[in-house]
Short mmCIF file of C-alpha atoms and ligand atoms in Angstrom, two decimals:
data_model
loop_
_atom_site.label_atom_id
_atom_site.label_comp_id
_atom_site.label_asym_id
_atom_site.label_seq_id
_atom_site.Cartn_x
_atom_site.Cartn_y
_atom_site.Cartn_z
CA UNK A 12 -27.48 -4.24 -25.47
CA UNK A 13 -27.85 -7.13 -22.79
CA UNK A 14 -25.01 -7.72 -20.52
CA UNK A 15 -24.99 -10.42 -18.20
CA UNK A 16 -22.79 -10.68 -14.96
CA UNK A 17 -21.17 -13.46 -13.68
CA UNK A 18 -20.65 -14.43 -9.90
CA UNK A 19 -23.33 -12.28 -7.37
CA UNK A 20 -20.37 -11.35 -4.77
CA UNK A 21 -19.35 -7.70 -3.78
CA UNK A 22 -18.12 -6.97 -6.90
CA UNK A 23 -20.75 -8.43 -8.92
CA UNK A 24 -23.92 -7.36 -7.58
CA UNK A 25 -22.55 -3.96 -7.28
CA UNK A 26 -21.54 -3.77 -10.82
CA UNK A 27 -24.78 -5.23 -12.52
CA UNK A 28 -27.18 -3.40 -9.94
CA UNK A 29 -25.33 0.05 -10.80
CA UNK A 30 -25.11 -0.29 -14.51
CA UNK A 31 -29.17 -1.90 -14.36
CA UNK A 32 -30.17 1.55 -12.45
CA UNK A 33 -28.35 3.67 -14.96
CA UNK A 34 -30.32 1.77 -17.53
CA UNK A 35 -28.37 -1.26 -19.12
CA UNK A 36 -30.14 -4.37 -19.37
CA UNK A 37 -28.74 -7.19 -16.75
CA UNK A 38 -29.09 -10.41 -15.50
CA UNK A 39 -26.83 -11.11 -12.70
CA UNK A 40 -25.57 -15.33 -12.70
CA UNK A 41 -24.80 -17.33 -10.10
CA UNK A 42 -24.54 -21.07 -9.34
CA UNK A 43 -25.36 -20.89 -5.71
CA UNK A 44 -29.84 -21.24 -6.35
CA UNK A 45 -29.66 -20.29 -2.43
CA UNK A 46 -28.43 -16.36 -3.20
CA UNK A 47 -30.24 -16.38 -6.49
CA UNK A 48 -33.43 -17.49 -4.75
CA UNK A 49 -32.51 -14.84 -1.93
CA UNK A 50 -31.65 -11.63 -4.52
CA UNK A 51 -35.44 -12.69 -6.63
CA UNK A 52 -36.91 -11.56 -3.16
CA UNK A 53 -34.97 -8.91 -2.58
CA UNK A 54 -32.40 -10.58 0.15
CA UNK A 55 -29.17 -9.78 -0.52
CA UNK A 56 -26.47 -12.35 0.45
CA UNK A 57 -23.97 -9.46 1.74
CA UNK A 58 -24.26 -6.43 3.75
CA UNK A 59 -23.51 -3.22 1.91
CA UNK A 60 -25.20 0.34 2.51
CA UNK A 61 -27.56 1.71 -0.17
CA UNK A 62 -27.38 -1.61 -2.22
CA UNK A 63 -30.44 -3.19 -1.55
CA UNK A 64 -32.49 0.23 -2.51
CA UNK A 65 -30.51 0.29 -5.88
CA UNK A 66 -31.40 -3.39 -6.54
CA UNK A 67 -34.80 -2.78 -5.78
CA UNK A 68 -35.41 -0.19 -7.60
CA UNK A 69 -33.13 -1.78 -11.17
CA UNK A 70 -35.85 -4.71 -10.87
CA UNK A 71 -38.73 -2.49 -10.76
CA UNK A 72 -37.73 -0.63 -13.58
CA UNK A 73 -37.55 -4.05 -15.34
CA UNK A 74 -33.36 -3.60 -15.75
CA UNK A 75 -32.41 -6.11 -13.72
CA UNK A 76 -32.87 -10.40 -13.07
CA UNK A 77 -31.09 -12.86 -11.54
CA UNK A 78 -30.67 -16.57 -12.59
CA UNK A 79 -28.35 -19.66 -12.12
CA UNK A 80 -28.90 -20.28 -15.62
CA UNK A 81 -25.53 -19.24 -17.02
CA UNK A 82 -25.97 -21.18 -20.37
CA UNK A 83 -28.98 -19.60 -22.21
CA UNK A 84 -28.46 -15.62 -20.15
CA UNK A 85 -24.97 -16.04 -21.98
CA UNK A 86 -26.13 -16.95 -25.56
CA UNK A 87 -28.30 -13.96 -25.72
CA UNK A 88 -25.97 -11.68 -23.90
CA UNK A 89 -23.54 -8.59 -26.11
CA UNK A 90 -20.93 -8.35 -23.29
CA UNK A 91 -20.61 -10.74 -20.14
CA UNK A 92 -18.57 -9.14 -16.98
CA UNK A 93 -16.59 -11.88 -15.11
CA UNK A 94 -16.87 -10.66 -11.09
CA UNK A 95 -16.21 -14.20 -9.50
CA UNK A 96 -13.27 -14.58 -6.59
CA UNK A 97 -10.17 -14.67 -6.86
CA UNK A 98 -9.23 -15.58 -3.43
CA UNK A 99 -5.51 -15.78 -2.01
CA UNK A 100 -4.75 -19.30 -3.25
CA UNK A 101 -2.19 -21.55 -0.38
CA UNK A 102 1.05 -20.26 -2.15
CA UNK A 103 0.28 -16.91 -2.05
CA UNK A 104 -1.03 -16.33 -5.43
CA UNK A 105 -4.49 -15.24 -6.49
CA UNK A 106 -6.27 -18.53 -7.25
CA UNK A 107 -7.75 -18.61 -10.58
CA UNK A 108 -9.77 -21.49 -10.93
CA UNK A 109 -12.84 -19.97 -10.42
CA UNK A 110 -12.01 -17.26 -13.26
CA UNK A 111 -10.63 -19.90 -15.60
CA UNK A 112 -14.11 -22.34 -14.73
CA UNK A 113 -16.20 -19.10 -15.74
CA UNK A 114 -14.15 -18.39 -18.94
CA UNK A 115 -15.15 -22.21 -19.94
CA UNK A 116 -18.47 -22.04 -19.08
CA UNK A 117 -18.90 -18.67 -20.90
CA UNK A 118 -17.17 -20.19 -24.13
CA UNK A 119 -19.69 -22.93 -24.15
CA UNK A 120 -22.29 -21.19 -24.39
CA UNK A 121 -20.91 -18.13 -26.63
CA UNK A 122 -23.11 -17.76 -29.92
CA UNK A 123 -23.00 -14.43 -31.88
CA UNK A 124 -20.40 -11.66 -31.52
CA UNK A 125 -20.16 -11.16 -27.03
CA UNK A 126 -17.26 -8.63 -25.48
CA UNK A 127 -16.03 -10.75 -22.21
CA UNK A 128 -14.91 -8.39 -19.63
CA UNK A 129 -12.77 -9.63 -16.41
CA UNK A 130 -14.25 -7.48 -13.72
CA UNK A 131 -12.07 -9.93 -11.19
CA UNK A 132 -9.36 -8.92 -10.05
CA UNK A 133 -6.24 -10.94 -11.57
CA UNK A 134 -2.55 -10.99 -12.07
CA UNK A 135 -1.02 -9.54 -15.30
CA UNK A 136 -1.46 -12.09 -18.30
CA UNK A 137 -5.13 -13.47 -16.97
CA UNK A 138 -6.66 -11.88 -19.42
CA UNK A 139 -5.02 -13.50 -22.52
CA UNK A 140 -5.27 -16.90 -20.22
CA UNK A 141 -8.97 -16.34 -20.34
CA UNK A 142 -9.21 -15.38 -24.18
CA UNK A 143 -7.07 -18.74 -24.66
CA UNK A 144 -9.35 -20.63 -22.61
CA UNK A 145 -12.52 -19.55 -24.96
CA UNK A 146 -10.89 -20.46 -27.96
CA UNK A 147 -9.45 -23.31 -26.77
CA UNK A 148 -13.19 -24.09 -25.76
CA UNK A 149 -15.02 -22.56 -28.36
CA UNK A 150 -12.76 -22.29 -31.84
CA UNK A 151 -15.69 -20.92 -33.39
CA UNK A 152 -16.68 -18.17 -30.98
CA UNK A 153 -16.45 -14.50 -31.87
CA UNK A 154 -15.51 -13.11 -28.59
CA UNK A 155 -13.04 -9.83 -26.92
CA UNK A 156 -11.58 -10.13 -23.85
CA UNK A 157 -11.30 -6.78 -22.01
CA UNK A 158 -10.13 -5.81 -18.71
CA UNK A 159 -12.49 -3.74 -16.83
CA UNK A 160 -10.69 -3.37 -13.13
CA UNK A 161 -12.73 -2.08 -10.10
CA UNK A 162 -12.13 0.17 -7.45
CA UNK A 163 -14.56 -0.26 -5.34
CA UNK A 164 -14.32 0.43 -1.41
CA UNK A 165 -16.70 -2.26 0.31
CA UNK A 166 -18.97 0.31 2.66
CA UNK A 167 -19.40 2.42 -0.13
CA UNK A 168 -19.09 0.77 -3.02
CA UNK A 169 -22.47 1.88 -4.24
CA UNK A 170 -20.81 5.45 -4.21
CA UNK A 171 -17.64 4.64 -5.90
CA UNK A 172 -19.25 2.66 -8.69
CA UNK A 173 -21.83 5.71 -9.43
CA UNK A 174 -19.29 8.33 -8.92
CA UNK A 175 -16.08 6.77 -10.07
CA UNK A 176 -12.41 8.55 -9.94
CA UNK A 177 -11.82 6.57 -13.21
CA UNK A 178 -13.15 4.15 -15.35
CA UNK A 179 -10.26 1.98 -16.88
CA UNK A 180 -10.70 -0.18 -19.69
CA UNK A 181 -7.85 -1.88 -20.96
CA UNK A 182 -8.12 -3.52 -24.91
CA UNK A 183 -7.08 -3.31 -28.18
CA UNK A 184 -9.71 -4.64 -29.94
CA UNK A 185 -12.19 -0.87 -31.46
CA UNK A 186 -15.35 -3.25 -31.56
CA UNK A 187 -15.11 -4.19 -27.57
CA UNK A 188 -13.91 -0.70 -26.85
CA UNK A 189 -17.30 0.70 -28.84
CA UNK A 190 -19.09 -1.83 -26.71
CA UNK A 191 -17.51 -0.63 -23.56
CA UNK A 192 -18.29 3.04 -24.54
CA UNK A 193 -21.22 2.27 -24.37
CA UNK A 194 -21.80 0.41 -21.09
CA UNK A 195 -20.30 3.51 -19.05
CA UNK A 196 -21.56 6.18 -21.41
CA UNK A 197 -23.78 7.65 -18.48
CA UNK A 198 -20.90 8.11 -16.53
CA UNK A 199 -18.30 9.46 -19.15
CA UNK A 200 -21.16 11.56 -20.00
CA UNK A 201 -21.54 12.94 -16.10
CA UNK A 202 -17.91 13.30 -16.57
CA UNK A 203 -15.85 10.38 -15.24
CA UNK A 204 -12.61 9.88 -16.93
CA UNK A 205 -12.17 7.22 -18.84
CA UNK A 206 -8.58 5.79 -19.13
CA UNK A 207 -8.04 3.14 -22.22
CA UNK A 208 -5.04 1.11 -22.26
CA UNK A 209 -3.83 -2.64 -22.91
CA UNK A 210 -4.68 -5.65 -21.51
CA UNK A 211 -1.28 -5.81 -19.13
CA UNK A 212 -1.61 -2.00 -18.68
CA UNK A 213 -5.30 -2.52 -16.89
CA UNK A 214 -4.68 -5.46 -15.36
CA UNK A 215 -1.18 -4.00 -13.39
CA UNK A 216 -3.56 -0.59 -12.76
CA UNK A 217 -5.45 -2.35 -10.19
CA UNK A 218 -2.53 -3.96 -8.40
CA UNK A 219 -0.49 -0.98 -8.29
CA UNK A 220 -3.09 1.22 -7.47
CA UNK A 221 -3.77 -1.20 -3.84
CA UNK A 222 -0.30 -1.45 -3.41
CA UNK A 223 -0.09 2.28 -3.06
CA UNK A 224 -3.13 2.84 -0.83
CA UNK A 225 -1.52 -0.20 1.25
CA UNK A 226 1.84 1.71 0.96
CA UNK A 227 0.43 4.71 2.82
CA UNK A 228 -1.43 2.89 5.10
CA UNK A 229 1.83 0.92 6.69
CA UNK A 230 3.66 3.50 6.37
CA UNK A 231 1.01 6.07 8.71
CA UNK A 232 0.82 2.59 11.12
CA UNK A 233 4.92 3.13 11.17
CA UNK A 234 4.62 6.66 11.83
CA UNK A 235 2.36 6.34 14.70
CA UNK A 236 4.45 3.49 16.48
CA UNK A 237 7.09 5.89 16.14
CA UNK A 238 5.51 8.18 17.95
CA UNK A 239 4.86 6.44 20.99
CA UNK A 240 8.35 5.66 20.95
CA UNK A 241 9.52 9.23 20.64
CA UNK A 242 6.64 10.90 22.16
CA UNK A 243 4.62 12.39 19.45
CA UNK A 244 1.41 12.41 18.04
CA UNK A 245 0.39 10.81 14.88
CA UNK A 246 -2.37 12.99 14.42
CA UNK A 247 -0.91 16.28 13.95
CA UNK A 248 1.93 14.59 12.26
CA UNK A 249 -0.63 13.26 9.77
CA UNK A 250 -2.51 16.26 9.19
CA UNK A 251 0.45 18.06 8.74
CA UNK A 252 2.32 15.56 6.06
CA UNK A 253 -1.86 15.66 4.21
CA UNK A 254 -1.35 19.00 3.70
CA UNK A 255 1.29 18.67 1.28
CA UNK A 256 -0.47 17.81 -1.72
CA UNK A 257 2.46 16.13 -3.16
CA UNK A 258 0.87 13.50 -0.45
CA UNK A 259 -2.35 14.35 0.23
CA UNK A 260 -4.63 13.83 3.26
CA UNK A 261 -6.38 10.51 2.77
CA UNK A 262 -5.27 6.87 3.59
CA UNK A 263 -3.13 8.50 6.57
CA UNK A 264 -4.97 6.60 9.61
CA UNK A 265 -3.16 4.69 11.85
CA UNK A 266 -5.33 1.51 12.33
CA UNK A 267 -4.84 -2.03 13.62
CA UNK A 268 -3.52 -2.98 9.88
CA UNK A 269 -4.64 -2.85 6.77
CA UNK A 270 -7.03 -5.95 6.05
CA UNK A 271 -10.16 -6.60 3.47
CA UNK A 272 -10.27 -9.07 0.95
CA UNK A 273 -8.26 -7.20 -1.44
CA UNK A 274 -5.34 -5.18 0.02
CA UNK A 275 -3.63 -8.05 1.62
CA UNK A 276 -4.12 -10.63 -1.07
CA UNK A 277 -3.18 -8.16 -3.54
CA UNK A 278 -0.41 -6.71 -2.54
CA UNK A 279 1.15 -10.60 -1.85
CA UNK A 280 0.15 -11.29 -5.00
CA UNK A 281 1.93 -8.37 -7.12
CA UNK A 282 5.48 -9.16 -5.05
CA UNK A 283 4.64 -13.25 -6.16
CA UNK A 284 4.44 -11.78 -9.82
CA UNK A 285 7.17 -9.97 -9.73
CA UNK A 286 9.66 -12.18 -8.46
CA UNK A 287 8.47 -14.53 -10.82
CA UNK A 288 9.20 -11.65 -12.98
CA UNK A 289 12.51 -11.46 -12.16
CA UNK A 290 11.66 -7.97 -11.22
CA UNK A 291 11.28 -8.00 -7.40
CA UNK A 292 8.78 -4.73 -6.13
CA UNK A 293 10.96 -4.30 -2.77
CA UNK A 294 8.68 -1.44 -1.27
CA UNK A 295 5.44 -3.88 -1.77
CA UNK A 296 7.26 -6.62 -0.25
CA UNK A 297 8.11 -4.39 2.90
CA UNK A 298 4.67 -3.11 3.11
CA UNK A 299 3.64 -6.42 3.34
CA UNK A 300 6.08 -7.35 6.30
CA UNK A 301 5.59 -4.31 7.73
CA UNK A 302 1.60 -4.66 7.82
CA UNK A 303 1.42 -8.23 9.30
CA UNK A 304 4.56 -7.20 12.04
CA UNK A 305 1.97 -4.20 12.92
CA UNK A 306 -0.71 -6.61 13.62
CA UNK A 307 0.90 -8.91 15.80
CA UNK A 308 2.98 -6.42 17.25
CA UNK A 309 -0.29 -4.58 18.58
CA UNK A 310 -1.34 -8.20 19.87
CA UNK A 311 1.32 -8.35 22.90
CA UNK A 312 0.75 -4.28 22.96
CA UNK A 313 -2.40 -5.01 24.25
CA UNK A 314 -1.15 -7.29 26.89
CA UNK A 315 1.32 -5.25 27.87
CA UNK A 316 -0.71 -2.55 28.37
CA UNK A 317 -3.54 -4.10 30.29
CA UNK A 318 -1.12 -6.20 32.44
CA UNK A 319 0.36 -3.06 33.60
CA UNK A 320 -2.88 -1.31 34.36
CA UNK A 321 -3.79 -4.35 36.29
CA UNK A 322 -0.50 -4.30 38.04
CA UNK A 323 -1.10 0.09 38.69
CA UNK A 324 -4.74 -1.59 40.32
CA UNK A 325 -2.99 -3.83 43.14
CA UNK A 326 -3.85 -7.32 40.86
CA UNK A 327 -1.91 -10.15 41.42
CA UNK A 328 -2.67 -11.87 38.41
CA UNK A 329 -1.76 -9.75 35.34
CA UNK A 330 -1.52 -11.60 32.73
CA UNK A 331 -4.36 -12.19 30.36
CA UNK A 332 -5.12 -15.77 31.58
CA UNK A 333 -9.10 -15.65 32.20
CA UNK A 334 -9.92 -12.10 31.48
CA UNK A 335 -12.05 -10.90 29.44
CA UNK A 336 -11.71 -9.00 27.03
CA UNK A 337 -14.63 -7.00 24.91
CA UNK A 338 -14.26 -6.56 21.34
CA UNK A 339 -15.88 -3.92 19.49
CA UNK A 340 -15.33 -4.38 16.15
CA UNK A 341 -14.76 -7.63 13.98
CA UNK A 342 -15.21 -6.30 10.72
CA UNK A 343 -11.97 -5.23 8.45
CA UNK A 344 -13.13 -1.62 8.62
CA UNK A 345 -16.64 -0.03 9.39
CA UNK A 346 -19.76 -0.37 7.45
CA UNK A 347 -19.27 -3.86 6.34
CA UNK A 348 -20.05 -7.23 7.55
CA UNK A 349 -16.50 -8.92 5.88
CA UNK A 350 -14.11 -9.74 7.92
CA UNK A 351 -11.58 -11.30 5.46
CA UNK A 352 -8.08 -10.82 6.98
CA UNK A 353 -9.03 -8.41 9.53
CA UNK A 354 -6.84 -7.21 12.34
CA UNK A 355 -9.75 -9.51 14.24
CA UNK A 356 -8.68 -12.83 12.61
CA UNK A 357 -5.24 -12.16 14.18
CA UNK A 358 -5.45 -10.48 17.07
CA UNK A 359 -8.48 -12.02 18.84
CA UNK A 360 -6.57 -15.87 18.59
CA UNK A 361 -3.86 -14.08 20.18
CA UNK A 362 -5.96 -13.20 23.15
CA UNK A 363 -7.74 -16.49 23.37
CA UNK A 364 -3.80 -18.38 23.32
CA UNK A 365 -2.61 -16.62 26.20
CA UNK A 366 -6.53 -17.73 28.21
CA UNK A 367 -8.63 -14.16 27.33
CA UNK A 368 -11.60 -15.17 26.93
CA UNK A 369 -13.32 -12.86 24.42
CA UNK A 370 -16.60 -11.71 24.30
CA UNK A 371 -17.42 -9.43 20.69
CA UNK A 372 -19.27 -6.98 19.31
CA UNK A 373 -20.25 -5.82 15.72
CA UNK A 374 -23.13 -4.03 13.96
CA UNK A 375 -23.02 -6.52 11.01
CA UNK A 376 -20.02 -8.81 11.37
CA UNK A 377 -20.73 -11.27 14.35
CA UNK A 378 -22.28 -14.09 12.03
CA UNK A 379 -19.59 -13.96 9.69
CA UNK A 380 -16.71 -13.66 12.88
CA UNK A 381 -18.41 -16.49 14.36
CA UNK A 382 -18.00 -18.48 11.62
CA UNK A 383 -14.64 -17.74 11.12
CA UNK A 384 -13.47 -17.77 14.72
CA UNK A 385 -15.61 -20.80 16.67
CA UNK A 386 -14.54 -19.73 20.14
CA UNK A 387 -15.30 -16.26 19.84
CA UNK A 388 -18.18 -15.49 21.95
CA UNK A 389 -20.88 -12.41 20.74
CA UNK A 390 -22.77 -10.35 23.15
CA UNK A 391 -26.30 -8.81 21.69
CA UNK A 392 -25.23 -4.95 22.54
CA UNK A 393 -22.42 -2.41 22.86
CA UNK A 394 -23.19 -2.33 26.38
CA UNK A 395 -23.79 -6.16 27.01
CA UNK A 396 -20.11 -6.86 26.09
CA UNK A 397 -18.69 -4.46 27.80
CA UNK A 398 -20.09 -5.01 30.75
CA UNK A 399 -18.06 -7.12 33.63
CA UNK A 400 -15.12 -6.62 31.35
CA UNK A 401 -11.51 -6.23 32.44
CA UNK A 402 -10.68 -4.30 29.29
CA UNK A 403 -12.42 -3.15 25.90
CA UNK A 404 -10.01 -3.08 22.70
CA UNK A 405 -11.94 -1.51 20.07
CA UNK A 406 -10.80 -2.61 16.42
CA UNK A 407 -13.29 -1.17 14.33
CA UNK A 408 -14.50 2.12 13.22
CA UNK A 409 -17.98 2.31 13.45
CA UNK A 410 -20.22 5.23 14.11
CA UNK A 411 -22.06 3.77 17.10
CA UNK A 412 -18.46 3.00 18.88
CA UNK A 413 -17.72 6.52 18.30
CA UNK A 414 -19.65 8.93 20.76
CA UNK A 415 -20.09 6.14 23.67
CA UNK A 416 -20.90 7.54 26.81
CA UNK A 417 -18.34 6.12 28.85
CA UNK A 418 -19.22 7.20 32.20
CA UNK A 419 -22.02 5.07 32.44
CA UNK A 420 -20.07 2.13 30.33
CA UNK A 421 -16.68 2.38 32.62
CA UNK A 422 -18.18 1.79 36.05
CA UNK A 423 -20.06 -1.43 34.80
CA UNK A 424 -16.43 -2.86 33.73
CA UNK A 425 -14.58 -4.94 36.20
CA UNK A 426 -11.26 -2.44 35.37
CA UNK A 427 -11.60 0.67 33.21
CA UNK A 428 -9.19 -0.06 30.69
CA UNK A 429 -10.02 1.19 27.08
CA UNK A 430 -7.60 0.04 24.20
CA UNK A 431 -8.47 2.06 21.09
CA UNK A 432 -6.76 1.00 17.79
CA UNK A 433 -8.63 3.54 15.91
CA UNK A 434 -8.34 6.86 17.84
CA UNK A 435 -11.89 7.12 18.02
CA UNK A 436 -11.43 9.42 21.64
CA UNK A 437 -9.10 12.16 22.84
CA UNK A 438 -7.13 10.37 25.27
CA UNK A 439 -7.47 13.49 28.09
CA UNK A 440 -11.31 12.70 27.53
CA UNK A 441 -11.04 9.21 28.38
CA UNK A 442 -8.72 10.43 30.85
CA UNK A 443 -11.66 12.62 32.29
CA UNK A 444 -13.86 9.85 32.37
CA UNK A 445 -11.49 7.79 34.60
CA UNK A 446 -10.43 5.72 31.98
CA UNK A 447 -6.96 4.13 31.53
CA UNK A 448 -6.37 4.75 27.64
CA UNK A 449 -4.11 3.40 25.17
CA UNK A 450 -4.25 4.38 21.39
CA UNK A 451 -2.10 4.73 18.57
CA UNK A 452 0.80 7.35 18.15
CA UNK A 453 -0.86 9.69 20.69
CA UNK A 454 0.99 10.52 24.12
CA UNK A 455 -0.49 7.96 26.89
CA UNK A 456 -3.53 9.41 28.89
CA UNK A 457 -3.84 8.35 32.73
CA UNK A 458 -6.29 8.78 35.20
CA UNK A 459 -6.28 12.90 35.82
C1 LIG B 11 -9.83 -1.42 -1.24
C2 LIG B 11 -9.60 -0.28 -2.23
O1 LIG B 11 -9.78 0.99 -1.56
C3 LIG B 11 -10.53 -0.39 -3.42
O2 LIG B 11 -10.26 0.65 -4.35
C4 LIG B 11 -10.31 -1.75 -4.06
O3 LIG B 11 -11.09 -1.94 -5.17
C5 LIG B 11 -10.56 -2.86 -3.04
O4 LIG B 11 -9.70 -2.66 -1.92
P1 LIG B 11 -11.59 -2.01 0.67
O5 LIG B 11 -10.81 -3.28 0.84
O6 LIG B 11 -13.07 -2.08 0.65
O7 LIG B 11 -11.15 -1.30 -0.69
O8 LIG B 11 -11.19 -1.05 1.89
P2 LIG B 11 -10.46 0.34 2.11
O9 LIG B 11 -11.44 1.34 2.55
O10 LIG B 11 -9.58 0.72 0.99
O11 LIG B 11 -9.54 -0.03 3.39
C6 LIG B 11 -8.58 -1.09 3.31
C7 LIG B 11 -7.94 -1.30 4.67
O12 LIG B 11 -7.09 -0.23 5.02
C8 LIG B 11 -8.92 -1.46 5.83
O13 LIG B 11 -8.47 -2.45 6.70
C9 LIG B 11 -8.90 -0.10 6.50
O14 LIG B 11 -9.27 -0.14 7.86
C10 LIG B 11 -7.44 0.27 6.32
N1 LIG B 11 -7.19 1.73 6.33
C11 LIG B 11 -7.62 2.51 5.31
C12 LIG B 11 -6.50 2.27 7.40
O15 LIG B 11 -6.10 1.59 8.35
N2 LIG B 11 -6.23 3.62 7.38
C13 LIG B 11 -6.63 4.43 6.36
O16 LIG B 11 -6.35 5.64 6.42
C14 LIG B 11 -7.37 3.86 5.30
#
């Protein structure tokens, strides 16, 4: 069977790479010749662990190609994945146009029986748009649409997509389901379980499913504010609430927000569908409030708390107004170079407004921060940023910001003030070290 996949993004290149190193035949599409010429020598346009090994090794084997030639790579294809973006459109809503520019493309060029499957994700009902749009397009075209939802963690998504919690295909139609069979037979095989269902069914899976995570993550965030208002610790509290396995352990981190390119879009998306609905998802639409409150509410935290360190120091001039600041962390969560809606985005302008002049940090996300944010700054090392520093605020979890040896970092800062939205250190550690700490949901530590 040849499969083809269209759009080269996180999604995309995951998907075809994976399914090419399991032993399908793929060529991956993609209109930009600049990541197409990149991926033919092995460049990837993204960052993501273990990826670049698995491509490498599917186009050895002879599994896997890459072309911008969408026309001809569809007219010989069996099944044709749609993995382009669906990015959070100016109303809120997931903007479809590059979904619904794919579907026309793809019916153009449709010849023979093909099984179209909407890797994207997309708001209940897309699907049926998209089988409208190719026979609108193409009357004579013998095409499925399916809806193939993925789950994939960016990070790790090489993981998830090779050992999946659940493969969800949603149609009606027994020829595309034999031809989707068949695609993940090696992992049914190895034992992932494979849930069929409708169109709507599939489609909703993936919303509700992000909703949920997103759920648990605002709520933890709550939890831990709470506890610096009452005095208690988020971590014990969260350990103890995991062990009920009503619950469960995971997703219970207090962090500066959820961000990424898909829980935030998502979950606006599924409350703009359901008031549209007339069937208004009041818990989403909290989480949503409650996540963006959390964000900026940690932004004047963070002044707060500095200002009165600086005060505690004998400074006359508290407020943030040229200080700087060092960031570690711009990414939306380790291990990734995105940094689409992360607690950065938000926080960092925050800073700059009130005259903090930043100077950031990241393993893999300064290009793509710098880009995004033109007045952030970048220093070369962990070290180099923090350096002369009034305060750090650490945003992101990476390994390397996780055992830093902060007696020799402290003592190069202009005031040892540590702001840790990720718990990464005990706070009578830092405390040890001379630091003055402030984390999430876990009783202040002050100099010993
Ligand atoms: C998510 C879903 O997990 C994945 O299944 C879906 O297909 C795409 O969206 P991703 O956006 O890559 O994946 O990141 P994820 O690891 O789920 O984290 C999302 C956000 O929640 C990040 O900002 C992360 O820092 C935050 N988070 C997560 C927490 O703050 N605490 C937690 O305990 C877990």
């Amino acid at each position: 069977m040849k499969i083809c996949v269209v759009g080269t993004g996180y999604v995309g290149l995951v998907t075809g790479a994976c399914l090419a190193d399991v032993g399908c035949q793929i060529v991956c599409i993609d209109q930009d010749q600049s990541k197409i010429d990149g991926l033919k020598k092995n460049v990837l346009p993204i960052y993501e662990p273990g990826l670049e090994e698995v491509v490498e090794r599917a186009v050895s084997a002879g599994n896997l190609a890459f072309t911008t030639d969408l026309h001809s790579t569809v007219a010989e294809s069996d099944a044709v994945f749609i993995a382009v973006g669906t990015p959070q459109g100016d109303d809120g809503r997931s903007d479809l146009s590059y979904v619904e520019a794919a579907s026309r493309q793809i019916a153009e060029a449709l010849s023979g029986s093909t099984t179209i499957i909407v890797k994207s994700t997309v708001p209940v009902g897309t699907c049926r748009r998209v089988a409208r749009i190719v026979h609108h397009t193409n009357p004579d075209a013998e095409s499925s649409v399916v809806s193939n939802p993925e789950f994939l963690r960016e990070g790790v998504a090489v993981e998830d997509f090779m050992e999946p919690d659940r493969i969800v295909i949603g149609t009606q139609d027994d020829r595309a389901r034999t031809v989707m069979n068949a695609i993940y037979s090696h992992f049914v095989d190895k034992g992932a379980p494979l849930v069929q269902t409708t169109l709507e069914t599939s489609e909703l899976i993936k919303y509700s499913a992000n909703a949920f995570l997103a759920t648990k993550v605002a709520f933890i965030n709550e939890m831990a504010n709470l506890c610096d208002s009452v005095g208690a610790n988020v971590e014990d509290l969260s350990k103890a609430i995991g062990m009920d396995e009503r619950i469960g352990p995971s997703f219970l981190k207090p962090g500066p927000g959820y961000g990424g390119s898909c829980f935030p879009k998502d979950t606006l998306a599924l409350t703009i569908q359901a008031q549209e609905s007339d069937c208004p998802v009041r818990i989403v639409e909290s989480v949503v409030s409650s996540n963006s409150f959390h964000i900026r509410r940690l932004g004047k935290r963070i002044a707060e708390f500095c200002g009165d360190v600086w005060s505690s120091l004998g400074w006359n001039e508290t407020s943030l107004d040229q200080k700087t600041i060092a960031v570690l962390g711009l990414a939306f969560k380790a291990d990734t170079d995105d940094i689409r809606s992360a607690a950065s985005t938000v926080i960092l302008p925050l800073l700059q407004k009130q005259g903090a002049r930043i100077v950031g940090y990241d393993p893999a996300a300064m290009d793509t921060a710098k880009a995004e944010m033109p007045g952030l700054e970048t220093a070369e090392s962990i070290e180099a940023a923090v350096s002369g520093a009034d305060a750090v605020l650490i945003l992101t979890e990476w390994n390397q910001f996780k055992s830093l040896d902060w007696a020799r970092l402290l003592p190069t800062m202009n005031a040892p003030v540590v702001v840790d939205f990720r718990n990464l250190y005990p706070p009578n550690e830092m405390s040890t070290h001379g630091a003055h700490y402030a984390s999430l949901g876990r009783p202040l530590a002050d100099v010993a």
